[in-house]
């Protein structure tokens, strides 16, 4: 049976529009790191590299190789961890998007091993050359105890949702482990009306 993350993992990916706590286990990802405006060309190339790798894994059986433990599944959504160097933040809290530091990623199914991920990376790089392919890494990451909520609308309006999350943390005695936060993109900004865009916002807390 095909694994649909929207149906099987609702707690992780489909929260409501109010803060909630959860514990996110260790997961496997293709990742790539960078710095700069997410509206820039380099960021787009990073996304393209991640999707090429992810669909390379997904399509392996149709290309003549079925990995051990393979199951039919829907490719997971794009995620990103975002932060800033302290010196890049102004006294009023404003900052330039050019200074954003990010690690974007796409989760991979549990059957994907480091060796399989590397083999796929080599094959994809031959079929779909992209100078950013070489910067893609395979990692296991664990968000652990977290607070998250669904944000509807423009990315520029996220501060309103962050304010709700900050208040939730304050009321429940939670402290962020890092000023970095995660975003999970449930919709494609290129194809979705701004007011209908859906993004999961997640803090890492203790």
N, CA and C atoms as an extended XYZ file, in Angstrom:
618
Properties=species:S:1:pos:R:3:atomname:S:1:resname:S:1:resid:I:1 pbc="F F F"
N         0.838       -1.196        0.000 N   UNK     1
C         0.000        0.000        0.000 CA  UNK     1
C         0.880        1.256        0.000 C   UNK     1
N         0.525        2.226       -0.826 N   UNK     2
C         1.316        3.439       -0.949 CA  UNK     2
C         1.276        4.254        0.335 C   UNK     2
N         2.455        4.706        0.768 N   UNK     3
C         2.536        5.529        1.979 CA  UNK     3
C         2.318        6.990        1.603 C   UNK     3
N         1.215        7.544        2.087 N   UNK     4
C         0.881        8.949        1.841 CA  UNK     4
C         1.124        9.720        3.140 C   UNK     4
N         2.129       10.573        3.159 N   UNK     5
C         2.470       11.275        4.401 CA  UNK     5
C         1.329       12.172        4.877 C   UNK     5
N         0.536       12.704        3.963 N   UNK     6
C        -0.597       13.550        4.360 CA  UNK     6
C        -1.647       12.770        5.147 C   UNK     6
N        -1.726       11.456        4.902 N   UNK     7
C        -2.717       10.627        5.582 CA  UNK     7
C        -2.124        9.880        6.776 C   UNK     7
N        -0.881        9.417        6.649 N   UNK     8
C        -0.272        8.570        7.664 CA  UNK     8
C         0.460        9.342        8.758 C   UNK     8
N         0.844       10.590        8.483 N   UNK     9
C         1.658       11.348        9.434 CA  UNK     9
C         1.070       12.748        9.633 C   UNK     9
N        -0.209       12.781        9.922 N   UNK    10
C        -0.910       14.059       10.050 CA  UNK    10
C        -0.355       14.917       11.183 C   UNK    10
N         0.031       14.302       12.300 N   UNK    11
C         0.530       15.095       13.430 CA  UNK    11
C         1.770       15.890       13.040 C   UNK    11
N         2.619       15.282       12.215 N   UNK    12
C         3.854       15.949       11.821 CA  UNK    12
C         3.631       17.038       10.779 C   UNK    12
N         2.697       16.808        9.869 N   UNK    13
C         2.601       17.663        8.702 CA  UNK    13
C         1.310       18.456        8.556 C   UNK    13
N         0.289       18.123        9.322 N   UNK    14
C        -0.989       18.821        9.159 CA  UNK    14
C        -1.534       19.346       10.488 C   UNK    14
N        -0.787       20.217       11.158 N   UNK    15
C        -1.288       20.782       12.418 CA  UNK    15
C        -2.390       21.802       12.161 C   UNK    15
N        -3.035       22.210       13.229 N   UNK    16
C        -4.068       23.239       13.121 CA  UNK    16
C        -3.424       24.626       13.205 C   UNK    16
N        -4.252       25.646       13.070 N   UNK    17
C        -3.755       27.023       13.101 CA  UNK    17
C        -3.633       27.533       14.538 C   UNK    17
N        -3.104       26.722       15.389 N   UNK    18
C        -2.798       27.127       16.750 CA  UNK    18
C        -1.633       26.271       17.237 C   UNK    18
N        -0.805       26.802       18.133 N   UNK    19
C         0.382       26.066       18.573 CA  UNK    19
C         0.041       24.749       19.261 C   UNK    19
N         0.888       23.752       19.027 N   UNK    20
C         0.757       22.445       19.653 CA  UNK    20
C         2.146       21.874       19.897 C   UNK    20
N         2.257       21.024       20.895 N   UNK    21
C         3.528       20.354       21.180 CA  UNK    21
C         3.546       18.969       20.557 C   UNK    21
N         4.733       18.526       20.184 N   UNK    22
C         4.917       17.172       19.687 CA  UNK    22
C         6.388       16.814       19.794 C   UNK    22
N         6.678       15.533       19.671 N   UNK    23
C         8.053       15.064       19.647 CA  UNK    23
C         8.336       14.466       18.280 C   UNK    23
N         9.301       15.021       17.590 N   UNK    24
C         9.625       14.594       16.232 CA  UNK    24
C        10.835       13.663       16.291 C   UNK    24
N        10.687       12.425       15.838 N   UNK    25
C        11.785       11.462       15.904 CA  UNK    25
C        12.882       11.743       14.885 C   UNK    25
N        13.949       10.973       14.979 N   UNK    26
C        15.041       11.090       14.009 CA  UNK    26
C        14.524       10.702       12.630 C   UNK    26
N        14.895       11.493       11.632 N   UNK    27
C        14.449       11.256       10.258 CA  UNK    27
C        15.629       11.403        9.305 C   UNK    27
N        15.485       10.820        8.120 N   UNK    28
C        16.546       10.867        7.110 CA  UNK    28
C        16.206       11.913        6.057 C   UNK    28
N        17.234       12.651        5.626 N   UNK    29
C        17.011       13.736        4.673 CA  UNK    29
C        18.153       13.850        3.666 C   UNK    29
N        17.806       14.317        2.472 N   UNK    30
C        18.780       14.968        1.596 CA  UNK    30
C        18.750       16.434        2.006 C   UNK    30
N        19.908       17.035        2.222 N   UNK    31
C        19.973       18.429        2.660 CA  UNK    31
C        20.972       19.227        1.825 C   UNK    31
N        20.805       20.534        1.868 N   UNK    32
C        21.785       21.428        1.267 CA  UNK    32
C        21.740       22.746        2.036 C   UNK    32
N        22.881       23.331        2.301 N   UNK    33
C        22.960       24.555        3.091 CA  UNK    33
C        23.362       25.739        2.223 C   UNK    33
N        22.976       26.931        2.687 N   UNK    34
C        23.324       28.119        1.934 CA  UNK    34
C        23.027       29.378        2.721 C   UNK    34
N        23.273       30.510        2.100 N   UNK    35
C        22.986       31.808        2.696 CA  UNK    35
C        22.508       32.734        1.590 C   UNK    35
N        21.457       33.487        1.895 N   UNK    36
C        20.986       34.455        0.916 CA  UNK    36
C        19.485       34.494        0.780 C   UNK    36
N        19.034       35.339       -0.125 N   UNK    37
C        17.609       35.566       -0.343 CA  UNK    37
C        16.959       34.328       -0.976 C   UNK    37
N        15.901       33.800       -0.351 N   UNK    38
C        15.248       32.620       -0.925 CA  UNK    38
C        14.553       32.898       -2.254 C   UNK    38
N        14.465       34.157       -2.648 N   UNK    39
C        13.890       34.494       -3.948 CA  UNK    39
C        14.951       34.521       -5.047 C   UNK    39
N        16.206       34.226       -4.658 N   UNK    40
C        17.310       34.286       -5.607 CA  UNK    40
C        17.476       33.019       -6.433 C   UNK    40
N        18.301       33.108       -7.455 N   UNK    41
C        18.519       31.995       -8.389 CA  UNK    41
C        19.188       30.806       -7.706 C   UNK    41
N        20.145       31.053       -6.827 N   UNK    42
C        20.870       29.963       -6.172 CA  UNK    42
C        19.930       29.097       -5.343 C   UNK    42
N        19.009       29.731       -4.637 N   UNK    43
C        18.059       28.983       -3.818 CA  UNK    43
C        17.224       28.061       -4.707 C   UNK    43
N        16.821       28.556       -5.855 N   UNK    44
C        16.059       27.736       -6.797 CA  UNK    44
C        16.853       26.535       -7.274 C   UNK    44
N        18.148       26.727       -7.501 N   UNK    45
C        19.001       25.615       -7.928 CA  UNK    45
C        19.152       24.591       -6.806 C   UNK    45
N        19.195       25.074       -5.568 N   UNK    46
C        19.281       24.163       -4.426 CA  UNK    46
C        18.021       23.302       -4.337 C   UNK    46
N        16.870       23.925       -4.513 N   UNK    47
C        15.611       23.179       -4.480 CA  UNK    47
C        15.575       22.141       -5.598 C   UNK    47
N        15.992       22.547       -6.794 N   UNK    48
C        15.989       21.627       -7.935 CA  UNK    48
C        16.860       20.406       -7.667 C   UNK    48
N        18.014       20.624       -7.050 N   UNK    49
C        18.917       19.516       -6.740 CA  UNK    49
C        18.269       18.545       -5.751 C   UNK    49
N        17.603       19.071       -4.735 N   UNK    50
C        16.962       18.217       -3.730 CA  UNK    50
C        15.827       17.388       -4.336 C   UNK    50
N        15.033       18.018       -5.176 N   UNK    51
C        13.928       17.284       -5.797 CA  UNK    51
C        14.437       16.232       -6.774 C   UNK    51
N        15.503       16.551       -7.497 N   UNK    52
C        16.079       15.568       -8.420 CA  UNK    52
C        16.551       14.332       -7.656 C   UNK    52
N        17.212       14.546       -6.527 N   UNK    53
C        17.678       13.426       -5.705 CA  UNK    53
C        16.497       12.623       -5.154 C   UNK    53
N        15.482       13.320       -4.694 N   UNK    54
C        14.331       12.670       -4.062 CA  UNK    54
C        13.537       11.834       -5.066 C   UNK    54
N        13.320       12.375       -6.243 N   UNK    55
C        12.607       11.611       -7.263 CA  UNK    55
C        13.476       10.499       -7.848 C   UNK    55
N        14.789       10.661       -7.753 N   UNK    56
C        15.684        9.582       -8.167 CA  UNK    56
C        15.458        8.345       -7.318 C   UNK    56
N        15.329        8.540       -6.017 N   UNK    57
C        15.025        7.432       -5.104 CA  UNK    57
C        13.641        6.858       -5.414 C   UNK    57
N        12.676        7.733       -5.539 N   UNK    58
C        11.289        7.319       -5.754 CA  UNK    58
C        11.123        6.476       -7.014 C   UNK    58
N        11.875        6.809       -8.066 N   UNK    59
C        11.694        6.160       -9.356 CA  UNK    59
C        12.643        4.989       -9.596 C   UNK    59
N        13.426        4.605       -8.607 N   UNK    60
C        14.391        3.526       -8.808 CA  UNK    60
C        13.783        2.247       -9.381 C   UNK    60
N        12.663        1.756       -8.844 N   UNK    61
C        12.089        0.529       -9.413 CA  UNK    61
C        11.757        0.647      -10.896 C   UNK    61
N        11.273        1.816      -11.329 N   UNK    62
C        10.940        2.004      -12.742 CA  UNK    62
C        12.188        2.105      -13.606 C   UNK    62
N        13.332        2.324      -12.954 N   UNK    63
C        14.593        2.395      -13.684 CA  UNK    63
C        15.399        1.111      -13.540 C   UNK    63
N        14.732        0.058      -13.052 N   UNK    64
C        15.365       -1.255      -13.058 CA  UNK    64
C        16.021       -1.719      -11.782 C   UNK    64
N        15.871       -0.963      -10.686 N   UNK    65
C        16.493       -1.373       -9.419 CA  UNK    65
C        15.537       -1.102       -8.270 C   UNK    65
N        15.247       -2.153       -7.494 N   UNK    66
C        14.354       -2.002       -6.343 CA  UNK    66
C        15.153       -2.210       -5.057 C   UNK    66
N        15.366       -1.165       -4.273 N   UNK    67
C        16.139       -1.283       -3.026 CA  UNK    67
C        15.454       -2.199       -2.016 C   UNK    67
N        16.234       -2.794       -1.136 N   UNK    68
C        15.673       -3.600       -0.054 CA  UNK    68
C        14.725       -2.751        0.785 C   UNK    68
N        13.539       -3.289        1.066 N   UNK    69
C        12.585       -2.578        1.901 CA  UNK    69
C        11.794       -1.509        1.186 C   UNK    69
N        11.968       -1.392       -0.129 N   UNK    70
C        11.277       -0.337       -0.878 CA  UNK    70
C         9.766       -0.463       -0.743 C   UNK    70
N         9.102        0.671       -0.653 N   UNK    71
C         7.645        0.709       -0.658 CA  UNK    71
C         7.206        1.896       -1.497 C   UNK    71
N         6.010        1.804       -2.055 N   UNK    72
C         5.453        2.930       -2.797 CA  UNK    72
C         5.173        4.077       -1.825 C   UNK    72
N         5.483        5.286       -2.211 N   UNK    73
C         5.269        6.426       -1.320 CA  UNK    73
C         5.183        7.719       -2.111 C   UNK    73
N         4.633        8.732       -1.465 N   UNK    74
C         4.598       10.076       -2.027 CA  UNK    74
C         5.831       10.829       -1.541 C   UNK    74
N         6.516       11.505       -2.452 N   UNK    75
C         7.707       12.276       -2.060 CA  UNK    75
C         7.313       13.305       -1.008 C   UNK    75
N         8.145       13.402        0.015 N   UNK    76
C         7.865       14.306        1.135 CA  UNK    76
C         8.025       15.774        0.725 C   UNK    76
N         7.441       16.700        1.489 N   UNK    77
C         7.519       18.128        1.142 CA  UNK    77
C         8.886       18.739        1.448 C   UNK    77
N         9.147       19.848        0.819 N   UNK    78
C        10.358       20.618        1.092 CA  UNK    78
C        10.284       21.209        2.499 C   UNK    78
N        11.400       21.162        3.219 N   UNK    79
C        11.497       21.760        4.554 CA  UNK    79
C        12.713       22.678        4.591 C   UNK    79
N        12.723       23.585        5.547 N   UNK    80
C        13.880       24.460        5.686 CA  UNK    80
C        14.087       24.900        7.119 C   UNK    80
N        15.337       24.920        7.557 N   UNK    81
C        15.702       25.492        8.857 CA  UNK    81
C        16.353       26.835        8.586 C   UNK    81
N        15.837       27.879        9.235 N   UNK    82
C        16.258       29.256        8.953 CA  UNK    82
C        16.800       29.934       10.212 C   UNK    82
N        17.864       30.715       10.019 N   UNK    83
C        18.408       31.483       11.127 CA  UNK    83
C        19.187       32.680       10.573 C   UNK    83
N        19.750       33.464       11.474 N   UNK    84
C        20.550       34.639       11.129 CA  UNK    84
C        21.737       34.738       12.086 C   UNK    84
N        22.831       35.302       11.613 N   UNK    85
C        23.901       35.679       12.535 CA  UNK    85
C        23.412       36.882       13.343 C   UNK    85
N        23.743       36.922       14.631 N   UNK    86
C        23.245       37.995       15.500 CA  UNK    86
C        23.570       39.384       14.963 C   UNK    86
N        24.749       39.534       14.371 N   UNK    87
C        25.153       40.862       13.903 CA  UNK    87
C        24.347       41.328       12.693 C   UNK    87
N        23.594       40.408       12.077 N   UNK    88
C        22.792       40.775       10.911 CA  UNK    88
C        21.388       41.249       11.275 C   UNK    88
N        21.051       41.207       12.562 N   UNK    89
C        19.728       41.637       13.014 CA  UNK    89
C        19.821       43.049       13.594 C   UNK    89
N        18.974       43.950       13.112 N   UNK    90
C        18.979       45.330       13.593 CA  UNK    90
C        18.314       45.426       14.970 C   UNK    90
N        18.492       46.561       15.628 N   UNK    91
C        17.930       46.753       16.970 CA  UNK    91
C        16.411       46.619       16.990 C   UNK    91
N        15.753       46.976       15.888 N   UNK    92
C        14.289       46.871       15.833 CA  UNK    92
C        13.812       45.493       15.381 C   UNK    92
N        14.767       44.560       15.215 N   UNK    93
C        14.414       43.198       14.825 CA  UNK    93
C        14.381       42.972       13.322 C   UNK    93
N        14.579       44.012       12.554 N   UNK    94
C        14.552       43.867       11.096 CA  UNK    94
C        15.870       43.276       10.582 C   UNK    94
N        15.826       42.739        9.366 N   UNK    95
C        17.011       42.136        8.767 CA  UNK    95
C        16.844       42.085        7.258 C   UNK    95
N        17.927       41.855        6.563 N   UNK    96
C        17.894       41.704        5.120 CA  UNK    96
C        17.785       40.221        4.772 C   UNK    96
N        16.933       39.882        3.823 N   UNK    97
C        16.798       38.490        3.403 CA  UNK    97
C        18.107       37.952        2.821 C   UNK    97
N        18.966       38.853        2.367 N   UNK    98
C        20.259       38.427        1.831 CA  UNK    98
C        21.135       37.798        2.909 C   UNK    98
N        20.815       38.054        4.171 N   UNK    99
C        21.619       37.534        5.280 CA  UNK    99
C        21.077       36.235        5.868 C   UNK    99
N        19.962       35.753        5.354 N   UNK   100
C        19.367       34.528        5.887 CA  UNK   100
C        20.286       33.329        5.673 C   UNK   100
N        20.414       32.514        6.698 N   UNK   101
C        21.182       31.276        6.635 CA  UNK   101
C        20.192       30.115        6.654 C   UNK   101
N        20.356       29.177        5.750 N   UNK   102
C        19.362       28.111        5.664 CA  UNK   102
C        19.977       26.732        5.436 C   UNK   102
N        19.231       25.747        5.864 N   UNK   103
C        19.459       24.364        5.469 CA  UNK   103
C        18.113       23.854        4.986 C   UNK   103
N        17.989       23.637        3.675 N   UNK   104
C        16.744       23.112        3.152 CA  UNK   104
C        16.901       21.617        2.924 C   UNK   104
N        15.762       20.905        2.919 N   UNK   105
C        15.857       19.441        2.923 CA  UNK   105
C        14.560       18.803        2.450 C   UNK   105
N        14.680       17.558        2.031 N   UNK   106
C        13.512       16.728        1.735 CA  UNK   106
C        13.726       15.389        2.424 C   UNK   106
N        12.743       15.012        3.222 N   UNK   107
C        12.831       13.762        3.974 CA  UNK   107
C        12.824       12.559        3.035 C   UNK   107
N        13.552       11.512        3.440 N   UNK   108
C        13.606       10.276        2.675 CA  UNK   108
C        13.020        9.121        3.499 C   UNK   108
N        12.438        8.118        2.845 N   UNK   109
C        11.866        6.976        3.569 CA  UNK   109
C        12.926        6.220        4.368 C   UNK   109
N        12.473        5.443        5.337 N   UNK   110
C        13.383        4.731        6.226 CA  UNK   110
C        14.263        3.722        5.508 C   UNK   110
N        13.829        3.199        4.362 N   UNK   111
C        14.643        2.184        3.680 CA  UNK   111
C        15.894        2.768        3.032 C   UNK   111
N        15.983        4.087        2.928 N   UNK   112
C        17.135        4.728        2.291 CA  UNK   112
C        18.337        4.699        3.241 C   UNK   112
N        19.416        4.095        2.793 N   UNK   113
C        20.658        4.030        3.560 CA  UNK   113
C        21.642        5.052        3.008 C   UNK   113
N        22.720        5.274        3.735 N   UNK   114
C        23.741        6.217        3.274 CA  UNK   114
C        24.335        5.755        1.945 C   UNK   114
N        24.562        4.442        1.802 N   UNK   115
C        25.131        3.920        0.559 CA  UNK   115
C        24.160        4.107       -0.610 C   UNK   115
N        22.881        3.845       -0.370 N   UNK   116
C        21.880        4.018       -1.418 CA  UNK   116
C        21.766        5.493       -1.806 C   UNK   116
N        21.786        6.377       -0.823 N   UNK   117
C        21.696        7.813       -1.087 CA  UNK   117
C        22.866        8.293       -1.933 C   UNK   117
N        24.063        7.774       -1.650 N   UNK   118
C        25.246        8.161       -2.420 CA  UNK   118
C        25.169        7.628       -3.843 C   UNK   118
N        24.759        6.366       -3.987 N   UNK   119
C        24.626        5.779       -5.319 CA  UNK   119
C        23.629        6.577       -6.149 C   UNK   119
N        22.515        6.936       -5.534 N   UNK   120
C        21.488        7.724       -6.224 CA  UNK   120
C        22.024        9.100       -6.611 C   UNK   120
N        22.764        9.714       -5.717 N   UNK   121
C        23.337       11.036       -5.994 CA  UNK   121
C        24.236       10.990       -7.228 C   UNK   121
N        25.035        9.945       -7.333 N   UNK   122
C        25.941        9.800       -8.478 CA  UNK   122
C        25.163        9.589       -9.768 C   UNK   122
N        24.114        8.775       -9.706 N   UNK   123
C        23.314        8.502      -10.900 CA  UNK   123
C        22.543        9.739      -11.353 C   UNK   123
N        21.933       10.436      -10.392 N   UNK   124
C        21.158       11.631      -10.726 CA  UNK   124
C        22.063       12.714      -11.317 C   UNK   124
N        23.258       12.850      -10.772 N   UNK   125
C        24.182       13.889      -11.245 CA  UNK   125
C        24.601       13.648      -12.690 C   UNK   125
N        24.606       12.376      -13.106 N   UNK   126
C        24.941       12.065      -14.496 CA  UNK   126
C        23.765       12.364      -15.417 C   UNK   126
N        22.547       12.045      -14.951 N   UNK   127
C        21.357       12.237      -15.771 CA  UNK   127
C        20.884       13.687      -15.790 C   UNK   127
N        20.994       14.358      -14.641 N   UNK   128
C        20.507       15.726      -14.521 CA  UNK   128
C        21.597       16.613      -13.928 C   UNK   128
N        22.582       16.988      -14.745 N   UNK   129
C        23.687       17.808      -14.248 CA  UNK   129
C        23.211       19.119      -13.625 C   UNK   129
N        23.723       19.416      -12.462 N   UNK   130
C        23.430       20.653      -11.741 CA  UNK   130
C        24.634       20.887      -10.844 C   UNK   130
N        25.274       22.030      -10.978 N   UNK   131
C        26.493       22.271      -10.223 CA  UNK   131
C        26.269       22.209       -8.714 C   UNK   131
N        25.004       22.330       -8.289 N   UNK   132
C        24.709       22.271       -6.857 CA  UNK   132
C        24.515       20.838       -6.350 C   UNK   132
N        24.441       19.854       -7.259 N   UNK   133
C        24.278       18.465       -6.834 CA  UNK   133
C        25.379       18.019       -5.886 C   UNK   133
N        26.588       18.484       -6.135 N   UNK   134
C        27.719       18.049       -5.311 CA  UNK   134
C        27.611       18.524       -3.863 C   UNK   134
N        26.802       19.552       -3.619 N   UNK   135
C        26.654       20.077       -2.259 CA  UNK   135
C        25.545       19.388       -1.467 C   UNK   135
N        24.792       18.519       -2.115 N   UNK   136
C        23.726       17.796       -1.424 CA  UNK   136
C        24.327       16.755       -0.479 C   UNK   136
N        23.817       16.717        0.754 N   UNK   137
C        24.275       15.771        1.760 CA  UNK   137
C        23.129       14.854        2.176 C   UNK   137
N        23.462       13.687        2.704 N   UNK   138
C        22.466       12.786        3.277 CA  UNK   138
C        22.700       12.763        4.780 C   UNK   138
N        21.668       13.123        5.553 N   UNK   139
C        21.820       13.256        7.003 CA  UNK   139
C        20.632       12.668        7.749 C   UNK   139
N        20.876       12.301        9.006 N   UNK   140
C        19.796       11.963        9.924 CA  UNK   140
C        19.681       13.097       10.930 C   UNK   140
N        18.509       13.695       11.024 N   UNK   141
C        18.276       14.837       11.902 CA  UNK   141
C        17.104       14.539       12.824 C   UNK   141
N        17.154       15.084       14.026 N   UNK   142
C        16.092       14.855       15.006 CA  UNK   142
C        15.639       16.179       15.598 C   UNK   142
N        14.410       16.586       15.307 N   UNK   143
C        13.887       17.840       15.851 CA  UNK   143
C        13.556       17.711       17.333 C   UNK   143
N        13.174       16.505       17.761 N   UNK   144
C        12.865       16.285       19.172 CA  UNK   144
C        11.628       17.045       19.628 C   UNK   144
N        11.648       17.501       20.896 N   UNK   145
C        10.495       18.209       21.477 CA  UNK   145
C        10.318       19.537       20.736 C   UNK   145
N         9.133       19.755       20.215 N   UNK   146
C         8.896       20.911       19.358 CA  UNK   146
C         7.527       21.528       19.616 C   UNK   146
N         7.374       22.766       19.169 N   UNK   147
C         6.081       23.450       19.114 CA  UNK   147
C         5.867       23.854       17.669 C   UNK   147
N         4.694       23.552       17.122 N   UNK   148
C         4.441       23.917       15.742 CA  UNK   148
C         2.983       24.344       15.539 C   UNK   148
N         2.755       25.003       14.403 N   UNK   149
C         1.394       25.374       14.016 CA  UNK   149
C         1.363       25.589       12.516 C   UNK   149
N         0.173       25.614       11.951 N   UNK   150
C         0.001       25.875       10.533 CA  UNK   150
C        -0.141       27.373       10.308 C   UNK   150
N         0.626       27.889        9.367 N   UNK   151
C         0.519       29.297        8.971 CA  UNK   151
C        -0.118       29.362        7.592 C   UNK   151
N        -1.166       30.148        7.466 N   UNK   152
C        -1.821       30.368        6.185 CA  UNK   152
C        -1.445       31.746        5.638 C   UNK   152
N        -1.094       31.789        4.365 N   UNK   153
C        -0.811       33.076        3.750 CA  UNK   153
C         0.656       33.309        3.444 C   UNK   153
N         0.995       34.567        3.251 N   UNK   154
C         2.327       34.981        2.832 CA  UNK   154
C         3.404       34.646        3.866 C   UNK   154
N         4.590       34.314        3.366 N   UNK   155
C         5.728       34.103        4.260 CA  UNK   155
C         6.029       35.382        5.048 C   UNK   155
N         5.787       36.522        4.429 N   UNK   156
C         6.081       37.798        5.092 CA  UNK   156
C         5.171       38.056        6.285 C   UNK   156
N         4.070       37.310        6.383 N   UNK   157
C         3.151       37.465        7.506 CA  UNK   157
C         3.409       36.458        8.631 C   UNK   157
N         4.472       35.694        8.510 N   UNK   158
C         4.767       34.671        9.523 CA  UNK   158
C         4.970       35.237       10.933 C   UNK   158
N         5.484       36.458       11.102 N   UNK   159
C         5.666       36.981       12.456 CA  UNK   159
C         4.415       36.912       13.323 C   UNK   159
N         3.229       37.031       12.734 N   UNK   160
C         1.988       36.948       13.515 CA  UNK   160
C         1.826       35.548       14.107 C   UNK   160
N         2.181       34.530       13.338 N   UNK   161
C         2.113       33.155       13.844 CA  UNK   161
C         3.222       32.897       14.861 C   UNK   161
N         4.392       33.440       14.596 N   UNK   162
C         5.484       33.288       15.566 CA  UNK   162
C         5.101       33.903       16.913 C   UNK   162
N         4.368       34.993       16.879 N   UNK   163
C         3.926       35.636       18.115 CA  UNK   163
C         3.040       34.694       18.923 C   UNK   163
N         2.166       33.961       18.249 N   UNK   164
C         1.320       32.982       18.936 CA  UNK   164
C         2.170       31.863       19.534 C   UNK   164
N         3.173       31.439       18.805 N   UNK   165
C         4.047       30.366       19.287 CA  UNK   165
C         4.875       30.828       20.475 C   UNK   165
N         5.347       32.075       20.409 N   UNK   166
C         6.107       32.636       21.534 CA  UNK   166
C         5.241       32.686       22.788 C   UNK   166
N         3.987       33.106       22.623 N   UNK   167
C         3.074       33.193       23.760 CA  UNK   167
C         2.797       31.798       24.330 C   UNK   167
N         2.627       30.818       23.466 N   UNK   168
C         2.387       29.439       23.914 CA  UNK   168
C         3.575       28.940       24.736 C   UNK   168
N         4.770       29.204       24.246 N   UNK   169
C         5.975       28.777       24.965 CA  UNK   169
C         6.058       29.436       26.342 C   UNK   169
N         5.754       30.719       26.381 N   UNK   170
C         5.794       31.452       27.644 CA  UNK   170
C         4.791       30.890       28.638 C   UNK   170
N         3.589       30.618       28.184 N   UNK   171
C         2.526       30.113       29.063 CA  UNK   171
C         2.783       28.694       29.545 C   UNK   171
N         3.568       27.939       28.782 N   UNK   172
C         3.795       26.535       29.121 CA  UNK   172
C         5.225       26.240       29.596 C   UNK   172
N         5.954       27.302       29.914 N   UNK   173
C         7.285       27.132       30.475 CA  UNK   173
C         8.292       26.489       29.542 C   UNK   173
N         8.155       26.751       28.251 N   UNK   174
C         9.052       26.163       27.254 CA  UNK   174
C        10.071       27.193       26.790 C   UNK   174
N        11.288       26.724       26.531 N   UNK   175
C        12.363       27.602       26.070 CA  UNK   175
C        12.893       27.068       24.747 C   UNK   175
N        13.086       27.927       23.788 N   UNK   176
C        13.637       27.498       22.509 CA  UNK   176
C        15.090       27.083       22.668 C   UNK   176
N        15.445       25.938       22.100 N   UNK   177
C        16.822       25.443       22.179 CA  UNK   177
C        17.748       26.216       21.254 C   UNK   177
N        17.189       26.842       20.251 N   UNK   178
C        17.948       27.619       19.280 CA  UNK   178
C        17.026       28.661       18.674 C   UNK   178
N        17.576       29.754       18.208 N   UNK   179
C        16.766       30.767       17.552 CA  UNK   179
C        16.395       30.361       16.127 C   UNK   179
N        17.010       29.294       15.634 N   UNK   180
C        16.626       28.772       14.322 CA  UNK   180
C        15.228       28.163       14.420 C   UNK   180
N        14.499       28.201       13.320 N   UNK   181
C        13.181       27.570       13.282 CA  UNK   181
C        13.033       26.793       11.984 C   UNK   181
N        12.086       25.865       11.963 N   UNK   182
C        11.843       25.068       10.756 CA  UNK   182
C        10.557       25.500       10.087 C   UNK   182
N        10.559       25.417        8.749 N   UNK   183
C         9.361       25.629        7.962 CA  UNK   183
C         9.176       24.424        7.045 C   UNK   183
N         7.934       23.938        6.935 N   UNK   184
C         7.605       22.837        6.039 CA  UNK   184
C         6.588       23.362        5.040 C   UNK   184
N         6.916       23.280        3.759 N   UNK   185
C         6.117       23.920        2.716 CA  UNK   185
C         5.122       22.921        2.121 C   UNK   185
N         3.855       23.073        2.497 N   UNK   186
C         2.819       22.154        2.052 CA  UNK   186
C         2.249       22.536        0.693 C   UNK   186
N         2.546       23.745        0.245 N   UNK   187
C         2.078       24.215       -1.061 CA  UNK   187
C         3.253       24.793       -1.840 C   UNK   187
N         3.105       24.860       -3.136 N   UNK   188
C         4.127       25.418       -4.021 CA  UNK   188
C         3.826       26.899       -4.228 C   UNK   188
N         4.714       27.745       -3.742 N   UNK   189
C         4.492       29.193       -3.822 CA  UNK   189
C         4.360       29.689       -5.262 C   UNK   189
N         4.915       28.935       -6.214 N   UNK   190
C         4.858       29.353       -7.622 CA  UNK   190
C         3.486       29.081       -8.239 C   UNK   190
N         2.720       28.174       -7.613 N   UNK   191
C         1.457       27.745       -8.208 CA  UNK   191
C         0.238       28.042       -7.326 C   UNK   191
N         0.465       28.605       -6.138 N   UNK   192
C        -0.609       28.782       -5.167 CA  UNK   192
C        -0.872       30.260       -4.901 C   UNK   192
N        -2.146       30.637       -4.852 N   UNK   193
C        -2.485       32.009       -4.488 CA  UNK   193
C        -1.952       32.296       -3.087 C   UNK   193
N        -1.442       33.498       -2.881 N   UNK   194
C        -0.765       33.838       -1.631 CA  UNK   194
C        -1.600       33.516       -0.401 C   UNK   194
N        -2.876       33.862       -0.425 N   UNK   195
C        -3.720       33.662        0.756 CA  UNK   195
C        -4.005       32.190        1.036 C   UNK   195
N        -3.711       31.308        0.066 N   UNK   196
C        -3.960       29.878        0.243 CA  UNK   196
C        -2.686       29.079        0.541 C   UNK   196
N        -1.571       29.765        0.645 N   UNK   197
C        -0.312       29.074        0.926 CA  UNK   197
C        -0.322       28.506        2.340 C   UNK   197
N         0.186       27.273        2.488 N   UNK   198
C         0.202       26.589        3.775 CA  UNK   198
C         1.641       26.232        4.151 C   UNK   198
N         2.048       26.672        5.349 N   UNK   199
C         3.398       26.418        5.839 CA  UNK   199
C         3.332       25.980        7.293 C   UNK   199
N         3.981       24.871        7.606 N   UNK   200
C         4.115       24.458        9.008 CA  UNK   200
C         5.317       25.203        9.597 C   UNK   200
N         5.099       25.883       10.708 N   UNK   201
C         6.186       26.571       11.428 CA  UNK   201
C         6.501       25.768       12.686 C   UNK   201
N         7.786       25.545       12.934 N   UNK   202
C         8.167       24.688       14.066 CA  UNK   202
C         9.342       25.286       14.844 C   UNK   202
N         9.193       25.368       16.162 N   UNK   203
C        10.271       25.727       17.093 CA  UNK   203
C        10.824       24.440       17.710 C   UNK   203
N        12.110       24.462       18.038 N   UNK   204
C        12.739       23.376       18.787 CA  UNK   204
C        12.836       23.831       20.236 C   UNK   204
N        12.181       23.104       21.150 N   UNK   205
C        12.054       23.593       22.516 CA  UNK   205
C        12.498       22.555       23.551 C   UNK   205
N        12.584       23.034       24.802 N   UNK   206
C        12.866       22.144       25.942 CA  UNK   206
C        12.137       22.698       27.163 C   UNK   206
